[in-house]
Structures are given as structure tokens and as C-alpha cells.
Amino acid sequence: MIFVLDIIHLLDWPKRLLFYITNPVSFGIYNTNRNVGKQFHFIFQARFAAQENKALKEQVGKLLSENATLRKKLAETEVLVSQEKHLDPSTYNLLPARPIGLGRYLKIDKGETSGIKVGQAVVFEGNYVGKVVTVSPASSNIQLLTDPDSKVAGFSQNKEGKGKGIILGQFGTEILMDKILHEEKVAEDDLVYSEGLEGFLPRGLILGRVSQVLERENEVFKQAKLQPIFDVRDLELVFVIED
């Protein structure tokens, strides 16, 4: 019956009516499915991008870390080469150590197990850093030249002559050259060197640079303020002079 009606086109209007009713619904379902598909695709892409971004960040972090390690090793190698120019390794046994802390004393990462002993001198290139005062199995404390308890014999040298004195640590970063005879020649910018009278300290290590000469009339001695050549906080390596 339906077939006959369809042949004589009596179902054309109902078909058209049904088409107009169902077509928007079909389009809505199709559009909804398409939007849902897009949302799932966006979520998938976002997750993939986030994972990729995380992996890239980890890779960049690893490369930066490796670069920093290589730069540090290069800097330490340069220090080792430079150190050999100032203290002949055939004359002195030098043990490199890394600074790992700074308070009153400079703490280094070498101790008894590395052969460190109390009283050994610590240097950087041609400069005196300080003296080992306490030792543990894996670390040591270094009394700096600026420490109030530090005292070493030193001398200055310029074209006019030489001045001798006792190098005393002061509070902070101050260093004082004391007991200089008035007739001895000391001037600003003179370098001051170790005399080497203490036994543990080689002669000729740089102790500092004269920043000010202090003179008073009718005084037997004069003094000079010294400025350190380097900031100990900037040191990557120091060297312990072994026995």
C-alpha cells in the first residue's frame, strides 16, 4: 500500500514534512558530535603538548646543568694551570680543595682522610689565603689572613726600599701591617709579601696591597692598612701546601 502511494506521489508531502522536521535534528546531532570530537581532539593535543613541553624543559634543564658542570671543570682546570705558574709543583705538594662554607673560618671539602693537618698553609695562585686550624675526616677550617687571631711576618717592596712588619688580621676585611720602622719605605699600592719565618709559610706569597700608611710623629713605629688582593668568596679552588 505504501509502495503504491509512493508511486503515485501521494507520499511526497509527508516525506517533505518529515524531512523538514528531522533534518534540523540530524544536523544538531551531527554538529554536536563534531564539536565533541573537536573537544576530545583539543584535549588530546593539549595533553600531548604539555607532555612534550615538560620533556623539552627537562632536556633544557639537563643541558644547562651539563653546561654549568663543564664550565666549572674548565674554570678549575684553568686555576690548576695558573697555580703551577706561581708555586712550582716540583717544590711544593699542593692539594686542591673546594670552599664549601664561610663564617669566621673558610671551610673546605678536604680533611684528615686526604692528609690535611692543622697548621698547613692554604694558598691561591701566589696569594696566602690562611692556615688550617681545625680538621675533621672530610673537611677543614681555614683561619683567614683577616682573622683577629692571624699573625704573620711580612715585608713590602718598592723602588725606594723595603719595609718589614707584622701582618695582623682585623675585624671584617681589614688587615694591618704593624711595627714598621719609621725610616723604612712603605707607600700606597705597594704589595706586601710573606717573610716565611713561621715555618709553615713559604717566603714571597702575596699578603695584600697597601691602601693607607699611618704615621705619627715621635712614634717609633708606623703602620699600614692592607687590602686583600681577592675576595675569598669568589674562589672556586684553594690549595693546601702539604708537608
PDB file of N, CA and C in Angstrom, residues 62-140:
ATOM      1  N   LYS A  62      68.622  19.709  31.783  1.00  0.00           N
ATOM      2  CA  LYS A  62      69.764  18.790  31.786  1.00  0.00           C
ATOM      3  C   LYS A  62      70.949  19.390  31.039  1.00  0.00           C
ATOM      4  N   LEU A  63      70.668  20.021  29.881  1.00  0.00           N
ATOM      5  CA  LEU A  63      71.735  20.647  29.097  1.00  0.00           C
ATOM      6  C   LEU A  63      72.378  21.802  29.853  1.00  0.00           C
ATOM      7  N   LEU A  64      71.543  22.612  30.526  1.00  0.00           N
ATOM      8  CA  LEU A  64      72.077  23.725  31.315  1.00  0.00           C
ATOM      9  C   LEU A  64      72.953  23.215  32.453  1.00  0.00           C
ATOM     10  N   SER A  65      72.493  22.127  33.097  1.00  0.00           N
ATOM     11  CA  SER A  65      73.268  21.543  34.192  1.00  0.00           C
ATOM     12  C   SER A  65      74.604  21.005  33.687  1.00  0.00           C
ATOM     13  N   GLU A  66      74.572  20.308  32.540  1.00  0.00           N
ATOM     14  CA  GLU A  66      75.811  19.779  31.965  1.00  0.00           C
ATOM     15  C   GLU A  66      76.752  20.909  31.568  1.00  0.00           C
ATOM     16  N   ASN A  67      76.170  21.992  31.012  1.00  0.00           N
ATOM     17  CA  ASN A  67      76.984  23.139  30.614  1.00  0.00           C
ATOM     18  C   ASN A  67      77.648  23.785  31.822  1.00  0.00           C
ATOM     19  N   ALA A  68      76.864  23.935  32.911  1.00  0.00           N
ATOM     20  CA  ALA A  68      77.415  24.534  34.135  1.00  0.00           C
ATOM     21  C   ALA A  68      78.535  23.665  34.700  1.00  0.00           C
ATOM     22  N   THR A  69      78.336  22.337  34.659  1.00  0.00           N
ATOM     23  CA  THR A  69      79.365  21.418  35.157  1.00  0.00           C
ATOM     24  C   THR A  69      80.645  21.523  34.333  1.00  0.00           C
ATOM     25  N   LEU A  70      80.486  21.579  33.003  1.00  0.00           N
ATOM     26  CA  LEU A  70      81.649  21.703  32.123  1.00  0.00           C
ATOM     27  C   LEU A  70      82.380  23.022  32.346  1.00  0.00           C
ATOM     28  N   ARG A  71      81.597  24.104  32.520  1.00  0.00           N
ATOM     29  CA  ARG A  71      82.206  25.415  32.750  1.00  0.00           C
ATOM     30  C   ARG A  71      82.973  25.424  34.072  1.00  0.00           C
ATOM     31  N   LYS A  72      82.397  24.763  35.097  1.00  0.00           N
ATOM     32  CA  LYS A  72      83.062  24.706  36.394  1.00  0.00           C
ATOM     33  C   LYS A  72      84.356  23.907  36.298  1.00  0.00           C
ATOM     34  N   LYS A  73      84.303  22.768  35.583  1.00  0.00           N
ATOM     35  CA  LYS A  73      85.511  21.952  35.422  1.00  0.00           C
ATOM     36  C   LYS A  73      86.580  22.708  34.644  1.00  0.00           C
ATOM     37  N   LEU A  74      86.152  23.466  33.625  1.00  0.00           N
ATOM     38  CA  LEU A  74      87.095  24.257  32.843  1.00  0.00           C
ATOM     39  C   LEU A  74      87.744  25.325  33.707  1.00  0.00           C
ATOM     40  N   ALA A  75      86.911  25.999  34.534  1.00  0.00           N
ATOM     41  CA  ALA A  75      87.445  27.038  35.424  1.00  0.00           C
ATOM     42  C   ALA A  75      88.441  26.442  36.413  1.00  0.00           C
ATOM     43  N   GLU A  76      88.115  25.265  36.961  1.00  0.00           N
ATOM     44  CA  GLU A  76      89.019  24.619  37.911  1.00  0.00           C
ATOM     45  C   GLU A  76      90.321  24.195  37.233  1.00  0.00           C
ATOM     46  N   THR A  77      90.221  23.726  35.985  1.00  0.00           N
ATOM     47  CA  THR A  77      91.432  23.349  35.243  1.00  0.00           C
ATOM     48  C   THR A  77      92.315  24.565  35.006  1.00  0.00           C
ATOM     49  N   GLU A  78      91.689  25.694  34.666  1.00  0.00           N
ATOM     50  CA  GLU A  78      92.451  26.927  34.453  1.00  0.00           C
ATOM     51  C   GLU A  78      93.145  27.369  35.736  1.00  0.00           C
ATOM     52  N   VAL A  79      92.452  27.210  36.877  1.00  0.00           N
ATOM     53  CA  VAL A  79      93.055  27.563  38.162  1.00  0.00           C
ATOM     54  C   VAL A  79      94.247  26.657  38.459  1.00  0.00           C
ATOM     55  N   LEU A  80      94.092  25.361  38.179  1.00  0.00           N
ATOM     56  CA  LEU A  80      95.193  24.415  38.410  1.00  0.00           C
ATOM     57  C   LEU A  80      96.424  24.782  37.582  1.00  0.00           C
ATOM     58  N   VAL A  81      96.195  25.115  36.306  1.00  0.00           N
ATOM     59  CA  VAL A  81      97.307  25.500  35.427  1.00  0.00           C
ATOM     60  C   VAL A  81      97.950  26.788  35.915  1.00  0.00           C
ATOM     61  N   SER A  82      97.099  27.756  36.310  1.00  0.00           N
ATOM     62  CA  SER A  82      97.617  29.038  36.794  1.00  0.00           C
ATOM     63  C   SER A  82      98.399  28.865  38.088  1.00  0.00           C
ATOM     64  N   GLN A  83      97.920  27.965  38.960  1.00  0.00           N
ATOM     65  CA  GLN A  83      98.586  27.736  40.243  1.00  0.00           C
ATOM     66  C   GLN A  83     100.010  27.226  40.041  1.00  0.00           C
ATOM     67  N   GLU A  84     100.200  26.364  39.055  1.00  0.00           N
ATOM     68  CA  GLU A  84     101.530  25.800  38.806  1.00  0.00           C
ATOM     69  C   GLU A  84     102.537  26.864  38.376  1.00  0.00           C
ATOM     70  N   LYS A  85     102.023  27.975  37.833  1.00  0.00           N
ATOM     71  CA  LYS A  85     102.919  29.057  37.417  1.00  0.00           C
ATOM     72  C   LYS A  85     103.449  29.840  38.618  1.00  0.00           C
ATOM     73  N   HIS A  86     102.716  29.780  39.743  1.00  0.00           N
ATOM     74  CA  HIS A  86     103.097  30.570  40.912  1.00  0.00           C
ATOM     75  C   HIS A  86     103.874  29.763  41.950  1.00  0.00           C
ATOM     76  N   LEU A  87     103.485  28.520  42.154  1.00  0.00           N
ATOM     77  CA  LEU A  87     104.211  27.651  43.086  1.00  0.00           C
ATOM     78  C   LEU A  87     104.578  26.372  42.350  1.00  0.00           C
ATOM     79  N   ASP A  88     105.856  26.150  42.186  1.00  0.00           N
ATOM     80  CA  ASP A  88     106.352  25.005  41.427  1.00  0.00           C
ATOM     81  C   ASP A  88     105.923  23.696  42.092  1.00  0.00           C
ATOM     82  N   PRO A  89     105.127  22.865  41.369  1.00  0.00           N
ATOM     83  CA  PRO A  89     104.687  21.593  41.961  1.00  0.00           C
ATOM     84  C   PRO A  89     105.831  20.637  42.265  1.00  0.00           C
ATOM     85  N   SER A  90     106.995  20.862  41.664  1.00  0.00           N
ATOM     86  CA  SER A  90     108.150  20.015  41.980  1.00  0.00           C
ATOM     87  C   SER A  90     108.762  20.402  43.321  1.00  0.00           C
ATOM     88  N   THR A  91     108.438  21.609  43.808  1.00  0.00           N
ATOM     89  CA  THR A  91     108.945  22.083  45.100  1.00  0.00           C
ATOM     90  C   THR A  91     107.908  21.912  46.201  1.00  0.00           C
ATOM     91  N   TYR A  92     106.637  22.161  45.860  1.00  0.00           N
ATOM     92  CA  TYR A  92     105.553  22.093  46.850  1.00  0.00           C
ATOM     93  C   TYR A  92     104.521  21.047  46.433  1.00  0.00           C
ATOM     94  N   ASN A  93     104.076  20.273  47.416  1.00  0.00           N
ATOM     95  CA  ASN A  93     102.965  19.357  47.184  1.00  0.00           C
ATOM     96  C   ASN A  93     101.669  20.107  47.472  1.00  0.00           C
ATOM     97  N   LEU A  94     100.905  20.352  46.433  1.00  0.00           N
ATOM     98  CA  LEU A  94      99.685  21.143  46.574  1.00  0.00           C
ATOM     99  C   LEU A  94      98.460  20.254  46.423  1.00  0.00           C
ATOM    100  N   LEU A  95      97.557  20.333  47.398  1.00  0.00           N
ATOM    101  CA  LEU A  95      96.315  19.567  47.355  1.00  0.00           C
ATOM    102  C   LEU A  95      95.157  20.519  47.076  1.00  0.00           C
ATOM    103  N   PRO A  96      94.491  20.403  45.921  1.00  0.00           N
ATOM    104  CA  PRO A  96      93.357  21.287  45.638  1.00  0.00           C
ATOM    105  C   PRO A  96      92.153  20.945  46.502  1.00  0.00           C
ATOM    106  N   ALA A  97      91.421  21.972  46.913  1.00  0.00           N
ATOM    107  CA  ALA A  97      90.224  21.780  47.739  1.00  0.00           C
ATOM    108  C   ALA A  97      89.191  22.836  47.369  1.00  0.00           C
ATOM    109  N   ARG A  98      87.926  22.471  47.489  1.00  0.00           N
ATOM    110  CA  ARG A  98      86.843  23.403  47.170  1.00  0.00           C
ATOM    111  C   ARG A  98      86.323  24.061  48.447  1.00  0.00           C
ATOM    112  N   PRO A  99      86.148  25.378  48.445  1.00  0.00           N
ATOM    113  CA  PRO A  99      85.476  26.043  49.562  1.00  0.00           C
ATOM    114  C   PRO A  99      84.012  25.614  49.606  1.00  0.00           C
ATOM    115  N   ILE A 100      83.525  25.253  50.792  1.00  0.00           N
ATOM    116  CA  ILE A 100      82.130  24.805  50.927  1.00  0.00           C
ATOM    117  C   ILE A 100      81.383  25.571  52.011  1.00  0.00           C
ATOM    118  N   GLY A 101      82.024  26.567  52.597  1.00  0.00           N
ATOM    119  CA  GLY A 101      81.353  27.364  53.623  1.00  0.00           C
ATOM    120  C   GLY A 101      82.235  28.509  54.083  1.00  0.00           C
ATOM    121  N   LEU A 102      81.598  29.571  54.546  1.00  0.00           N
ATOM    122  CA  LEU A 102      82.356  30.726  55.019  1.00  0.00           C
ATOM    123  C   LEU A 102      81.636  31.383  56.186  1.00  0.00           C
ATOM    124  N   GLY A 103      82.299  31.347  57.344  1.00  0.00           N
ATOM    125  CA  GLY A 103      81.835  32.069  58.515  1.00  0.00           C
ATOM    126  C   GLY A 103      83.034  32.828  59.039  1.00  0.00           C
ATOM    127  N   ARG A 104      83.389  32.592  60.285  1.00  0.00           N
ATOM    128  CA  ARG A 104      84.664  33.135  60.748  1.00  0.00           C
ATOM    129  C   ARG A 104      85.804  32.459  59.985  1.00  0.00           C
ATOM    130  N   TYR A 105      85.638  31.150  59.733  1.00  0.00           N
ATOM    131  CA  TYR A 105      86.648  30.389  59.004  1.00  0.00           C
ATOM    132  C   TYR A 105      86.127  30.013  57.618  1.00  0.00           C
ATOM    133  N   LEU A 106      87.062  29.761  56.716  1.00  0.00           N
ATOM    134  CA  LEU A 106      86.724  29.213  55.404  1.00  0.00           C
ATOM    135  C   LEU A 106      86.740  27.689  55.517  1.00  0.00           C
ATOM    136  N   LYS A 107      85.638  27.063  55.163  1.00  0.00           N
ATOM    137  CA  LYS A 107      85.543  25.606  55.251  1.00  0.00           C
ATOM    138  C   LYS A 107      85.825  24.999  53.881  1.00  0.00           C
ATOM    139  N   ILE A 108      86.664  23.958  53.843  1.00  0.00           N
ATOM    140  CA  ILE A 108      86.987  23.287  52.585  1.00  0.00           C
ATOM    141  C   ILE A 108      86.575  21.819  52.648  1.00  0.00           C
ATOM    142  N   ASP A 109      86.489  21.188  51.470  1.00  0.00           N
ATOM    143  CA  ASP A 109      85.963  19.819  51.388  1.00  0.00           C
ATOM    144  C   ASP A 109      87.025  18.732  51.511  1.00  0.00           C
ATOM    145  N   LYS A 110      88.144  19.050  52.119  1.00  0.00           N
ATOM    146  CA  LYS A 110      89.193  18.053  52.348  1.00  0.00           C
ATOM    147  C   LYS A 110      89.552  18.041  53.832  1.00  0.00           C
ATOM    148  N   GLY A 111      89.819  16.822  54.353  1.00  0.00           N
ATOM    149  CA  GLY A 111      90.138  16.701  55.771  1.00  0.00           C
ATOM    150  C   GLY A 111      91.212  15.659  56.027  1.00  0.00           C
ATOM    151  N   GLU A 112      91.107  15.005  57.172  1.00  0.00           N
ATOM    152  CA  GLU A 112      92.121  14.022  57.594  1.00  0.00           C
ATOM    153  C   GLU A 112      92.310  12.902  56.583  1.00  0.00           C
ATOM    154  N   THR A 113      91.205  12.436  55.997  1.00  0.00           N
ATOM    155  CA  THR A 113      91.310  11.327  55.043  1.00  0.00           C
ATOM    156  C   THR A 113      92.097  11.715  53.789  1.00  0.00           C
ATOM    157  N   SER A 114      92.227  13.011  53.541  1.00  0.00           N
ATOM    158  CA  SER A 114      93.009  13.492  52.391  1.00  0.00           C
ATOM    159  C   SER A 114      94.418  13.900  52.794  1.00  0.00           C
ATOM    160  N   GLY A 115      94.734  13.753  54.084  1.00  0.00           N
ATOM    161  CA  GLY A 115      96.072  14.092  54.562  1.00  0.00           C
ATOM    162  C   GLY A 115      96.225  15.505  55.081  1.00  0.00           C
ATOM    163  N   ILE A 116      95.112  16.213  55.279  1.00  0.00           N
ATOM    164  CA  ILE A 116      95.176  17.586  55.792  1.00  0.00           C
ATOM    165  C   ILE A 116      95.538  17.565  57.274  1.00  0.00           C
ATOM    166  N   LYS A 117      96.407  18.501  57.682  1.00  0.00           N
ATOM    167  CA  LYS A 117      96.827  18.614  59.079  1.00  0.00           C
ATOM    168  C   LYS A 117      96.700  20.057  59.557  1.00  0.00           C
ATOM    169  N   VAL A 118      96.496  20.212  60.854  1.00  0.00           N
ATOM    170  CA  VAL A 118      96.451  21.547  61.454  1.00  0.00           C
ATOM    171  C   VAL A 118      97.805  22.232  61.262  1.00  0.00           C
ATOM    172  N   GLY A 119      97.761  23.508  60.898  1.00  0.00           N
ATOM    173  CA  GLY A 119      98.982  24.285  60.730  1.00  0.00           C
ATOM    174  C   GLY A 119      99.457  24.414  59.298  1.00  0.00           C
ATOM    175  N   GLN A 120      98.838  23.682  58.374  1.00  0.00           N
ATOM    176  CA  GLN A 120      99.256  23.785  56.979  1.00  0.00           C
ATOM    177  C   GLN A 120      98.753  25.087  56.347  1.00  0.00           C
ATOM    178  N   ALA A 121      99.552  25.635  55.443  1.00  0.00           N
ATOM    179  CA  ALA A 121      99.195  26.881  54.757  1.00  0.00           C
ATOM    180  C   ALA A 121      98.267  26.590  53.580  1.00  0.00           C
ATOM    181  N   VAL A 122      97.374  27.535  53.323  1.00  0.00           N
ATOM    182  CA  VAL A 122      96.445  27.434  52.197  1.00  0.00           C
ATOM    183  C   VAL A 122      96.681  28.634  51.284  1.00  0.00           C
ATOM    184  N   VAL A 123      96.809  28.368  49.992  1.00  0.00           N
ATOM    185  CA  VAL A 123      97.162  29.425  49.044  1.00  0.00           C
ATOM    186  C   VAL A 123      96.210  29.416  47.856  1.00  0.00           C
ATOM    187  N   PHE A 124      96.250  30.521  47.115  1.00  0.00           N
ATOM    188  CA  PHE A 124      95.552  30.622  45.836  1.00  0.00           C
ATOM    189  C   PHE A 124      96.475  31.358  44.881  1.00  0.00           C
ATOM    190  N   GLU A 125      96.923  30.645  43.849  1.00  0.00           N
ATOM    191  CA  GLU A 125      97.940  31.182  42.945  1.00  0.00           C
ATOM    192  C   GLU A 125      99.133  31.643  43.790  1.00  0.00           C
ATOM    193  N   GLY A 126      99.518  32.921  43.730  1.00  0.00           N
ATOM    194  CA  GLY A 126     100.666  33.365  44.523  1.00  0.00           C
ATOM    195  C   GLY A 126     100.271  34.071  45.792  1.00  0.00           C
ATOM    196  N   ASN A 127      99.017  33.863  46.239  1.00  0.00           N
ATOM    197  CA  ASN A 127      98.488  34.573  47.404  1.00  0.00           C
ATOM    198  C   ASN A 127      98.296  33.640  48.593  1.00  0.00           C
ATOM    199  N   TYR A 128      98.548  34.171  49.781  1.00  0.00           N
ATOM    200  CA  TYR A 128      98.292  33.431  51.020  1.00  0.00           C
ATOM    201  C   TYR A 128      96.831  33.613  51.398  1.00  0.00           C
ATOM    202  N   VAL A 129      96.123  32.504  51.571  1.00  0.00           N
ATOM    203  CA  VAL A 129      94.711  32.543  51.957  1.00  0.00           C
ATOM    204  C   VAL A 129      94.559  32.438  53.467  1.00  0.00           C
ATOM    205  N   GLY A 130      95.249  31.468  54.072  1.00  0.00           N
ATOM    206  CA  GLY A 130      95.134  31.276  55.508  1.00  0.00           C
ATOM    207  C   GLY A 130      95.811  29.998  55.961  1.00  0.00           C
ATOM    208  N   LYS A 131      95.475  29.587  57.181  1.00  0.00           N
ATOM    209  CA  LYS A 131      96.116  28.432  57.816  1.00  0.00           C
ATOM    210  C   LYS A 131      95.057  27.478  58.347  1.00  0.00           C
ATOM    211  N   VAL A 132      95.290  26.183  58.186  1.00  0.00           N
ATOM    212  CA  VAL A 132      94.373  25.167  58.707  1.00  0.00           C
ATOM    213  C   VAL A 132      94.399  25.200  60.233  1.00  0.00           C
ATOM    214  N   VAL A 133      93.211  25.362  60.852  1.00  0.00           N
ATOM    215  CA  VAL A 133      93.155  25.425  62.320  1.00  0.00           C
ATOM    216  C   VAL A 133      92.383  24.257  62.939  1.00  0.00           C
ATOM    217  N   THR A 134      91.434  23.697  62.216  1.00  0.00           N
ATOM    218  CA  THR A 134      90.728  22.503  62.708  1.00  0.00           C
ATOM    219  C   THR A 134      90.502  21.553  61.539  1.00  0.00           C
ATOM    220  N   VAL A 135      90.521  20.250  61.862  1.00  0.00           N
ATOM    221  CA  VAL A 135      90.382  19.229  60.817  1.00  0.00           C
ATOM    222  C   VAL A 135      89.404  18.156  61.270  1.00  0.00           C
ATOM    223  N   SER A 136      88.521  17.738  60.365  1.00  0.00           N
ATOM    224  CA  SER A 136      87.656  16.586  60.586  1.00  0.00           C
ATOM    225  C   SER A 136      87.949  15.590  59.460  1.00  0.00           C
ATOM    226  N   PRO A 137      87.367  14.405  59.494  1.00  0.00           N
ATOM    227  CA  PRO A 137      87.697  13.427  58.446  1.00  0.00           C
ATOM    228  C   PRO A 137      87.477  13.925  57.015  1.00  0.00           C
ATOM    229  N   ALA A 138      86.412  14.707  56.792  1.00  0.00           N
ATOM    230  CA  ALA A 138      86.081  15.091  55.411  1.00  0.00           C
ATOM    231  C   ALA A 138      86.119  16.592  55.144  1.00  0.00           C
ATOM    232  N   SER A 139      86.509  17.399  56.112  1.00  0.00           N
ATOM    233  CA  SER A 139      86.549  18.851  55.897  1.00  0.00           C
ATOM    234  C   SER A 139      87.550  19.495  56.854  1.00  0.00           C
ATOM    235  N   SER A 140      87.866  20.760  56.568  1.00  0.00           N
ATOM    236  CA  SER A 140      88.807  21.506  57.415  1.00  0.00           C
ATOM    237  C   SER A 140      88.385  22.964  57.472  1.00  0.00           C
TER     238      SER A 140
END
